Short mmCIF file of C-alpha atoms and ligand atoms in Angstrom, two decimals:
data_model
loop_
_atom_site.label_atom_id
_atom_site.label_comp_id
_atom_site.label_asym_id
_atom_site.label_seq_id
_atom_site.Cartn_x
_atom_site.Cartn_y
_atom_site.Cartn_z
CA MET T 1 0.00 0.00 0.00
CA SER T 2 1.54 3.37 -0.89
CA PHE T 3 0.15 6.11 1.28
CA THR T 4 -0.71 9.71 0.48
CA THR T 5 -1.65 12.59 2.80
CA ASP T 6 -5.14 13.34 1.48
CA LEU T 7 -8.43 12.31 3.05
CA ASP T 8 -9.41 10.53 -0.18
CA PHE T 9 -6.69 7.96 0.38
CA ALA T 10 -8.14 7.07 3.80
CA LEU T 11 -11.69 6.86 2.47
CA ARG T 12 -10.58 4.60 -0.36
CA ALA T 13 -8.61 2.34 1.98
CA ASP T 14 -11.68 2.00 4.21
CA ALA T 15 -13.91 1.22 1.25
CA GLU T 16 -11.54 -1.59 0.25
CA ASP T 17 -11.14 -2.94 3.80
CA ALA T 18 -13.05 -6.21 4.26
CA LEU T 19 -12.89 -5.74 8.05
CA ALA T 20 -14.38 -2.24 8.01
CA PRO T 21 -17.93 -3.47 8.87
CA PHE T 22 -16.69 -4.74 12.25
CA LYS T 23 -16.67 -1.12 13.47
CA ASN T 24 -20.46 -1.36 13.59
CA GLU T 25 -20.25 -4.27 16.03
CA PHE T 26 -19.03 -1.98 18.83
CA HIS T 27 -20.41 0.73 21.11
CA PHE T 28 -18.47 3.99 21.03
CA PRO T 29 -18.53 6.66 23.76
CA GLN T 30 -20.06 9.92 22.49
CA LYS T 31 -18.38 13.32 22.28
CA ASN T 32 -19.85 16.45 20.67
CA GLY T 33 -22.81 14.34 19.53
CA LYS T 34 -20.82 11.70 17.67
CA ASP T 35 -18.82 8.52 18.16
CA VAL T 36 -15.34 9.16 19.47
CA ILE T 37 -12.30 7.88 17.61
CA TYR T 38 -10.90 5.30 19.99
CA PHE T 39 -7.18 4.62 20.10
CA CYS T 40 -7.11 3.21 23.65
CA GLY T 41 -7.88 -0.44 22.91
CA ASN T 42 -4.45 -1.27 24.34
CA SER T 43 -5.82 -0.25 27.77
CA LEU T 44 -9.51 -1.11 27.60
CA GLY T 45 -11.18 -2.40 24.47
CA LEU T 46 -14.61 -1.15 23.42
CA GLN T 47 -17.80 -3.03 24.25
CA PRO T 48 -18.97 -5.37 21.48
CA ARG T 49 -22.69 -4.96 20.77
CA ASN T 50 -23.34 -8.67 21.30
CA VAL T 51 -22.20 -8.58 24.94
CA GLU T 52 -25.40 -7.22 26.44
CA GLY T 53 -27.53 -10.02 24.99
CA ALA T 54 -25.01 -12.65 26.04
CA ILE T 55 -25.03 -11.38 29.64
CA GLN T 56 -28.82 -11.20 29.61
CA ALA T 57 -28.97 -14.83 28.46
CA GLU T 58 -26.91 -15.96 31.48
CA LEU T 59 -29.03 -13.80 33.79
CA ASP T 60 -32.09 -15.56 32.36
CA THR T 61 -30.57 -18.99 32.88
CA TRP T 62 -29.78 -18.09 36.48
CA LYS T 63 -33.28 -16.67 36.96
CA GLN T 64 -35.09 -19.63 35.39
CA GLU T 65 -32.91 -22.59 36.23
CA ALA T 66 -30.84 -21.55 39.26
CA ILE T 67 -28.68 -24.57 40.21
CA GLY T 68 -29.78 -26.26 36.99
CA GLY T 69 -27.67 -23.75 35.07
CA TYR T 70 -24.54 -25.74 35.84
CA PHE T 71 -25.76 -28.68 33.79
CA GLY T 72 -28.52 -27.23 31.62
CA GLY T 73 -29.23 -24.00 29.77
CA LYS T 74 -27.59 -23.08 26.50
CA ASN T 75 -24.04 -23.06 27.91
CA PRO T 76 -23.81 -25.27 31.01
CA TRP T 77 -21.74 -23.36 33.58
CA LEU T 78 -19.85 -26.49 34.57
CA PHE T 79 -17.85 -26.18 31.36
CA TYR T 80 -17.88 -22.41 31.02
CA GLN T 81 -14.07 -22.05 31.06
CA ASP T 82 -13.95 -24.29 27.98
CA TYR T 83 -16.07 -22.26 25.57
CA SER T 84 -13.39 -19.72 24.72
CA LYS T 85 -10.66 -22.29 24.09
CA PRO T 86 -11.05 -22.87 20.32
CA THR T 87 -10.73 -19.18 19.44
CA LEU T 88 -8.09 -18.40 22.04
CA ALA T 89 -6.01 -21.34 20.81
CA LYS T 90 -6.00 -19.74 17.34
CA ILE T 91 -5.14 -16.32 18.73
CA VAL T 92 -2.15 -17.46 20.78
CA GLY T 93 -1.14 -20.39 18.58
CA CYS T 94 -1.55 -23.46 20.72
CA HIS T 95 -3.62 -26.62 21.15
CA GLU T 96 -7.00 -26.21 22.82
CA LYS T 97 -5.85 -28.31 25.74
CA GLU T 98 -3.01 -25.86 26.38
CA VAL T 99 -5.28 -22.89 27.12
CA THR T 100 -7.81 -21.97 29.79
CA VAL T 101 -9.43 -18.89 31.29
CA MET T 102 -9.61 -18.04 34.97
CA ASN T 103 -9.12 -15.23 37.51
CA THR T 104 -7.34 -12.12 36.27
CA LEU T 105 -3.88 -11.49 34.90
CA THR T 106 -1.68 -10.76 37.90
CA VAL T 107 -3.31 -13.54 39.94
CA ASN T 108 -2.58 -15.95 37.10
CA LEU T 109 0.96 -14.67 36.82
CA HIS T 110 1.50 -15.56 40.48
CA LEU T 111 -0.12 -18.97 40.10
CA LEU T 112 1.91 -19.88 37.05
CA MET T 113 5.16 -18.59 38.50
CA LEU T 114 4.48 -20.73 41.57
CA SER T 115 4.24 -23.71 39.23
CA PHE T 116 7.30 -22.90 37.17
CA TYR T 117 9.71 -21.01 39.42
CA LYS T 118 11.61 -23.45 41.55
CA PRO T 119 14.53 -21.57 43.08
CA ALA T 120 17.33 -23.92 43.98
CA ASP T 121 20.83 -23.41 45.29
CA GLY T 122 22.68 -21.46 42.66
CA ARG T 123 19.77 -21.33 40.18
CA TYR T 124 17.20 -18.89 41.48
CA LYS T 125 17.30 -15.73 39.37
CA ILE T 126 14.45 -14.27 37.34
CA MET T 127 15.20 -12.14 34.29
CA MET T 128 12.75 -9.53 33.03
CA GLU T 129 12.82 -6.32 31.02
CA ALA T 130 13.52 -3.12 32.97
CA GLY T 131 10.43 -0.90 32.94
CA ALA T 132 8.00 -3.81 32.84
CA PHE T 133 4.37 -3.06 33.74
CA PRO T 134 4.34 -2.26 37.49
CA SER T 135 2.05 -5.15 38.40
CA ASP T 136 4.54 -7.61 36.90
CA GLN T 137 7.38 -5.93 38.77
CA TYR T 138 5.43 -6.21 42.04
CA ALA T 139 4.54 -9.83 41.32
CA VAL T 140 8.15 -10.86 40.73
CA GLU T 141 9.43 -8.80 43.67
CA THR T 142 6.95 -10.34 46.10
CA LEU T 143 7.44 -13.83 44.69
CA VAL T 144 11.18 -13.86 45.33
CA LYS T 145 10.61 -12.37 48.78
CA HIS T 146 8.10 -15.15 49.42
CA PHE T 147 10.95 -17.58 48.85
CA GLY T 148 13.15 -15.65 51.28
CA LEU T 149 15.30 -14.13 48.53
CA ASP T 150 16.50 -10.57 48.08
CA PRO T 151 14.93 -8.92 44.99
CA ALA T 152 18.11 -6.89 44.40
CA ASP T 153 20.00 -10.15 43.99
CA ALA T 154 17.37 -12.49 42.55
CA ILE T 155 15.93 -10.22 39.83
CA ILE T 156 17.95 -9.34 36.74
CA GLU T 157 16.50 -6.43 34.76
CA ILE T 158 17.60 -5.90 31.17
CA ALA T 159 17.69 -2.20 30.30
CA PRO T 160 18.12 -0.47 26.94
CA ARG T 161 21.59 0.75 25.97
CA ASP T 162 22.51 4.28 27.06
CA GLY T 163 20.41 6.87 25.29
CA GLU T 164 18.12 4.23 23.73
CA LYS T 165 14.55 3.27 24.58
CA ILE T 166 14.09 -0.21 23.17
CA LEU T 167 15.96 -3.43 23.81
CA HIS T 168 18.19 -5.21 21.33
CA THR T 169 17.31 -8.89 21.03
CA ALA T 170 21.04 -9.64 20.92
CA ASP T 171 21.48 -7.98 24.33
CA ILE T 172 18.66 -10.03 25.84
CA LEU T 173 20.07 -13.26 24.44
CA SER T 174 23.62 -12.54 25.55
CA SER T 175 22.43 -11.66 29.07
CA ILE T 176 20.55 -14.94 29.26
CA GLU T 177 23.69 -16.78 28.21
CA GLN T 178 25.85 -14.81 30.58
CA HIS T 179 23.61 -15.73 33.53
CA SER T 180 22.98 -19.28 32.42
CA SER T 181 24.33 -20.93 35.55
CA GLU T 182 22.03 -19.02 37.91
CA LEU T 183 18.93 -18.33 35.84
CA ALA T 184 15.71 -20.10 36.83
CA LEU T 185 13.10 -18.15 34.85
CA THR T 186 12.82 -15.53 32.13
CA LEU T 187 9.67 -13.48 32.43
CA PHE T 188 9.34 -10.92 29.67
CA SER T 189 6.19 -9.25 28.47
CA GLY T 190 5.44 -10.25 24.91
CA MET T 191 5.16 -6.54 24.19
CA ASN T 192 6.27 -3.73 26.48
CA TYR T 193 3.21 -1.66 27.41
CA TYR T 194 5.07 1.65 27.28
CA THR T 195 7.29 1.44 24.21
CA GLY T 196 5.10 -0.97 22.25
CA GLN T 197 8.17 -3.12 21.50
CA LEU T 198 7.26 -6.69 20.56
CA PHE T 199 9.91 -9.09 21.82
CA ASP T 200 11.29 -12.04 19.90
CA MET T 201 9.58 -14.64 22.06
CA GLN T 202 10.89 -17.58 20.10
CA ALA T 203 14.52 -16.47 20.43
CA ILE T 204 14.11 -15.68 24.14
CA THR T 205 12.49 -19.07 24.76
CA ASN T 206 15.27 -20.91 22.92
CA ALA T 207 17.94 -19.02 24.81
CA ALA T 208 16.22 -19.59 28.16
CA HIS T 209 15.95 -23.32 27.50
CA LYS T 210 19.57 -23.52 26.39
CA ALA T 211 20.50 -21.84 29.67
CA GLY T 212 18.49 -24.41 31.62
CA ALA T 213 15.77 -21.91 32.55
CA THR T 214 12.01 -21.76 32.05
CA ALA T 215 10.43 -19.18 29.71
CA GLY T 216 7.19 -17.45 30.66
CA PHE T 217 5.53 -14.44 29.04
CA ASP T 218 2.95 -11.84 29.95
CA LEU T 219 0.94 -11.33 26.77
CA ALA T 220 -1.32 -8.52 28.03
CA HIS T 221 -0.46 -6.35 25.02
CA VAL T 222 -0.13 -9.21 22.56
CA ALA T 223 -3.33 -11.25 22.91
CA GLY T 224 -5.71 -10.19 20.15
CA ASN T 225 -3.12 -7.75 18.79
CA VAL T 226 -0.35 -9.86 17.27
CA PRO T 227 -0.82 -13.56 16.50
CA VAL T 228 1.83 -15.73 18.19
CA LYS T 229 2.77 -19.42 18.10
CA LEU T 230 3.24 -20.35 21.72
CA HIS T 231 3.20 -24.10 21.15
CA ASP T 232 5.58 -24.17 18.18
CA TRP T 233 7.92 -21.74 19.90
CA ASN T 234 8.00 -24.11 22.84
CA VAL T 235 7.04 -21.40 25.33
CA ASP T 236 6.56 -22.96 28.77
CA PHE T 237 3.75 -20.77 30.06
CA ALA T 238 1.99 -17.49 29.32
CA VAL T 239 -0.74 -15.35 30.84
CA TRP T 240 -2.76 -12.42 29.53
CA CYS T 241 -5.77 -10.26 30.33
CA SER T 242 -8.93 -10.15 28.24
CA TYR T 243 -9.92 -6.50 28.53
CA LYS T 244 -7.31 -4.87 26.28
CA TYR T 245 -7.29 -5.94 22.61
CA LEU T 246 -9.65 -8.82 23.42
CA ASN T 247 -12.49 -6.40 24.27
CA ALA T 248 -14.02 -8.50 27.07
CA GLY T 249 -14.55 -5.66 29.52
CA PRO T 250 -13.05 -4.62 32.87
CA GLY T 251 -12.22 -7.52 35.15
CA ALA T 252 -12.93 -10.15 32.48
CA ALA T 253 -11.43 -13.58 33.16
CA GLY T 254 -7.78 -13.78 32.07
CA GLY T 255 -6.10 -16.30 29.80
CA VAL T 256 -3.52 -18.95 30.66
CA TYR T 257 -1.38 -21.10 28.39
CA VAL T 258 0.66 -24.06 29.61
CA HIS T 259 2.69 -26.11 27.11
CA GLU T 260 1.24 -29.60 26.77
CA ARG T 261 4.36 -31.30 28.09
CA PHE T 262 3.51 -29.73 31.47
CA ALA T 263 -0.26 -29.46 31.08
CA SER T 264 -0.69 -33.17 30.39
CA ASP T 265 1.50 -34.13 33.34
CA SER T 266 -0.57 -34.30 36.51
CA ASN T 267 2.67 -34.12 38.50
CA THR T 268 3.45 -30.58 37.36
CA PRO T 269 3.33 -28.61 40.60
CA ARG T 270 0.46 -26.19 41.10
CA LEU T 271 -1.90 -24.75 43.67
CA GLY T 272 -5.09 -26.73 43.13
CA GLY T 273 -8.78 -26.41 43.74
CA TRP T 274 -11.84 -28.44 42.82
CA TRP T 275 -12.42 -26.78 39.44
CA GLY T 276 -9.07 -28.09 38.23
CA ASN T 277 -10.03 -31.58 39.28
CA ASP T 278 -11.36 -34.05 36.75
CA GLU T 279 -15.14 -33.51 36.40
CA LYS T 280 -15.70 -37.25 36.70
CA THR T 281 -14.52 -37.26 40.30
CA ARG T 282 -15.05 -33.61 41.25
CA PHE T 283 -18.42 -34.11 42.83
CA LYS T 284 -17.51 -37.28 44.66
CA MET T 285 -15.82 -34.97 47.17
CA GLU T 286 -13.13 -37.53 47.81
CA LYS T 287 -9.63 -37.06 49.14
CA GLY T 288 -6.78 -36.57 46.70
CA PHE T 289 -6.53 -33.92 43.98
CA VAL T 290 -6.63 -35.38 40.46
CA PRO T 291 -5.84 -32.51 38.09
CA LYS T 292 -7.26 -32.47 34.61
CA THR T 293 -4.52 -33.27 32.14
CA ASP T 294 -4.75 -30.01 30.29
CA ALA T 295 -4.38 -26.30 31.12
CA SER T 296 -7.75 -26.42 32.91
CA GLY T 297 -5.92 -28.41 35.57
CA TRP T 298 -4.83 -24.96 36.82
CA ASN T 299 -8.42 -23.84 37.39
CA ILE T 300 -9.10 -23.46 41.08
CA SER T 301 -12.58 -22.09 41.64
CA THR T 302 -16.03 -22.23 40.09
CA ALA T 303 -16.11 -20.72 36.59
CA GLN T 304 -16.72 -16.95 36.85
CA VAL T 305 -19.57 -17.03 34.37
CA PHE T 306 -20.23 -13.29 34.38
CA ASN T 307 -16.55 -12.50 33.88
CA MET T 308 -16.36 -14.95 30.99
CA VAL T 309 -19.57 -14.32 29.10
CA SER T 310 -18.37 -11.09 27.48
CA LEU T 311 -15.09 -12.77 26.50
CA ASN T 312 -16.98 -15.50 24.69
CA ALA T 313 -19.15 -12.92 22.94
CA SER T 314 -16.12 -10.88 21.90
CA LEU T 315 -14.26 -13.96 20.67
CA GLU T 316 -17.11 -14.64 18.25
CA LEU T 317 -16.03 -11.47 16.46
CA PHE T 318 -12.38 -12.57 16.42
CA ASP T 319 -13.48 -15.85 14.96
CA LYS T 320 -15.41 -14.09 12.20
CA ALA T 321 -12.69 -11.55 11.44
CA GLY T 322 -9.73 -13.96 11.74
CA ILE T 323 -6.62 -13.01 13.71
CA ALA T 324 -4.40 -13.17 10.59
CA ASN T 325 -6.69 -10.75 8.72
CA LEU T 326 -6.75 -8.42 11.72
CA ARG T 327 -2.97 -8.46 11.88
CA ALA T 328 -2.64 -7.76 8.16
CA LYS T 329 -4.90 -4.72 8.49
CA SER T 330 -3.15 -3.63 11.67
CA VAL T 331 0.27 -3.62 10.00
CA GLN T 332 -1.12 -1.28 7.30
CA LEU T 333 -3.01 0.94 9.74
CA THR T 334 0.01 1.45 12.00
CA ALA T 335 2.30 2.04 9.02
CA TYR T 336 -0.18 4.63 7.73
CA LEU T 337 -0.18 6.38 11.11
CA GLU T 338 3.61 6.41 11.10
CA TYR T 339 3.71 7.74 7.52
CA LEU T 340 1.33 10.59 8.32
CA LEU T 341 3.31 11.52 11.43
CA GLN T 342 6.45 11.79 9.30
CA GLN T 343 4.69 14.51 7.26
CA LEU T 344 4.67 16.91 10.23
CA PRO T 345 7.91 18.92 10.04
CA ASN T 346 6.93 21.42 12.72
CA LEU T 347 6.45 18.94 15.52
CA ARG T 348 9.36 17.86 17.67
CA PHE T 349 8.69 14.27 18.62
CA GLU T 350 10.16 10.82 18.43
CA VAL T 351 8.38 7.52 17.76
CA ILE T 352 9.88 5.29 20.46
CA THR T 353 8.16 2.15 19.16
CA PRO T 354 10.34 0.07 16.79
CA ALA T 355 10.00 1.00 13.11
CA ASP T 356 10.01 -2.64 11.99
CA ALA T 357 6.48 -4.06 11.68
CA GLY T 358 7.73 -7.41 13.01
CA SER T 359 8.75 -5.74 16.28
CA ARG T 360 5.52 -3.94 17.06
CA GLY T 361 1.75 -4.32 17.05
CA ALA T 362 -1.04 -1.78 16.77
CA GLN T 363 0.52 0.75 19.13
CA LEU T 364 2.85 3.65 18.44
CA SER T 365 4.28 5.50 21.44
CA LEU T 366 5.06 9.10 20.57
CA PHE T 367 7.45 10.98 22.78
CA PHE T 368 6.77 14.70 22.39
CA LYS T 369 9.75 16.79 23.44
CA GLU T 370 7.33 19.67 24.05
CA ARG T 371 3.56 20.27 24.22
CA GLY T 372 2.75 16.58 24.81
CA LYS T 373 0.01 17.22 27.36
CA GLU T 374 -1.41 20.06 25.26
CA ILE T 375 -1.60 17.78 22.23
CA HIS T 376 -3.27 15.07 24.28
CA ASP T 377 -5.88 17.51 25.62
CA LYS T 378 -6.58 18.83 22.11
CA MET T 379 -7.22 15.26 20.92
CA ILE T 380 -9.66 14.59 23.76
CA GLU T 381 -11.43 17.90 23.08
CA ASN T 382 -11.88 16.76 19.47
CA GLY T 383 -13.22 13.35 20.40
CA ILE T 384 -10.03 11.35 19.82
CA ILE T 385 -9.23 9.12 22.77
CA VAL T 386 -5.51 8.51 23.27
CA ASP T 387 -3.49 7.82 26.38
CA TYR T 388 -0.92 10.15 27.95
CA ARG T 389 1.95 9.13 30.23
CA GLU T 390 4.55 11.44 31.71
CA PRO T 391 6.96 12.60 30.46
CA GLY T 392 5.27 13.48 27.21
CA VAL T 393 4.39 10.07 25.81
CA ILE T 394 1.14 9.69 23.89
CA ARG T 395 0.27 6.09 23.12
CA VAL T 396 -1.88 5.67 20.01
CA ALA T 397 -3.26 2.22 19.34
CA PRO T 398 -5.48 1.91 16.25
CA ALA T 399 -7.02 -1.50 16.97
CA PRO T 400 -7.89 -2.99 13.57
CA MET T 401 -11.22 -4.43 14.77
CA TYR T 402 -12.88 -1.03 15.14
CA CYS T 403 -10.47 1.67 13.91
CA SER T 404 -10.44 2.94 10.36
CA PHE T 405 -7.97 4.65 8.07
CA GLU T 406 -10.14 7.73 8.33
CA ASP T 407 -9.76 7.65 12.14
CA VAL T 408 -5.99 7.73 11.71
CA PHE T 409 -6.29 10.57 9.19
CA ARG T 410 -8.37 12.64 11.67
CA PHE T 411 -5.65 12.25 14.30
CA TYR T 412 -3.06 13.51 11.81
CA GLU T 413 -5.32 16.35 10.70
CA ILE T 414 -5.47 17.80 14.21
CA LEU T 415 -1.69 17.70 14.54
CA ARG T 416 -1.31 19.23 11.09
CA ASP T 417 -3.80 22.05 11.62
CA HIS T 418 -3.23 23.00 15.26
CA PHE T 419 0.43 22.37 16.07
C1 PLP S 501 -2.61 -4.45 31.78
C2 PLP S 501 -1.48 -5.21 32.35
C3 PLP S 501 -1.57 -5.80 33.62
C4 PLP S 501 -2.80 -5.65 34.49
O1 PLP S 501 -2.95 -6.77 35.30
P1 PLP S 501 -4.37 -7.12 35.99
O2 PLP S 501 -4.00 -8.17 36.95
O3 PLP S 501 -5.30 -7.55 34.91
O4 PLP S 501 -4.86 -5.88 36.65
C5 PLP S 501 -0.49 -6.54 34.07
N1 PLP S 501 0.62 -6.68 33.31
C6 PLP S 501 0.75 -6.12 32.09
C7 PLP S 501 1.99 -6.32 31.30
C8 PLP S 501 -0.30 -5.35 31.59
O5 PLP S 501 -0.16 -4.78 30.39
#
């Protein structure tokens, strides 16, 4: 696609976009009497129109069948954590038995780290990117303290080179190798929330395994944004939330992936509860935990039906659109945004997100050397929702499911005409 700076280009691109009709499947907040342009799907995705009916259906089942809802109704609650597996497996690239939904992200991160982090004499360190999302930093800090270790010693943070903002894969890999005798776990985000850098998960996993360590990832900014191949890449475990690109709403049940070589092994350590126990024996209430031999063996409590229903509704749209088609559009949409930004000679800013499409997803993080907050406020005033983080970073994430080329053009137009 070769871009031009006129509105006609955007309108033509939208007319040719097979995914354009999906915009109508979402509710948009209103500003100045019209739908806002929403570039914040990396923080909280919009509400799909089919969610309300799906929630109402479960309310009706509860109202009409009460306890019978576990076994009857349209979607028996007993198996509720299973309904999202087929689509999620496509989105994160794994077998259905390697994925489940439960709890929320940071809780799942703790649970999975408790399964996979086994500090031993000499091998007890966890490597992560410096500047990871705070919740991940807190989780790792408190986990090592839980094992009686000193975070300053047990956590290795990989920082960008002096004066740079993104990490070189080569630096990550060489650090893993350098620490190979003491490394127990690598825990990187699939994509850094601030810079939008997508990490080479396959290379990190290979290097971690070569070093004798386990590789886990937090895919909060990847799930529903960039398709990955967790199984083929041999990733050990991964967790993600469902309310960012997956559009399942605040507090929606989070996703968990466990590679089948661990998921099928009932001896893989875990903190258990009855929902992870084989259904055949669950209600016998007998002694002895018999985990299911798939990722659902990590389930602990009763399926959180009302935190899963919107996820299932949203995943119907992903199934219809196709994650590969969404990615193809997203690559174009983000490249178009970048192209338009390059046509603004008067603005002093830097795109801190990698320029290579293979190292980023829908998000561009723009570091404005001046007037960042002013630009953000002007966008909001004009009905364009973007996110601002000190010092001067505006994160713009045109999610391909409901953002158009025209939306991106309108963002550019405000910068062009007012700054
Ligand atoms: C959004 C996000 C979280 C939030 O975690 P919750 O437990 O869902 O509140 C954690 N980690 C990363 C990397 C995130 O992007």
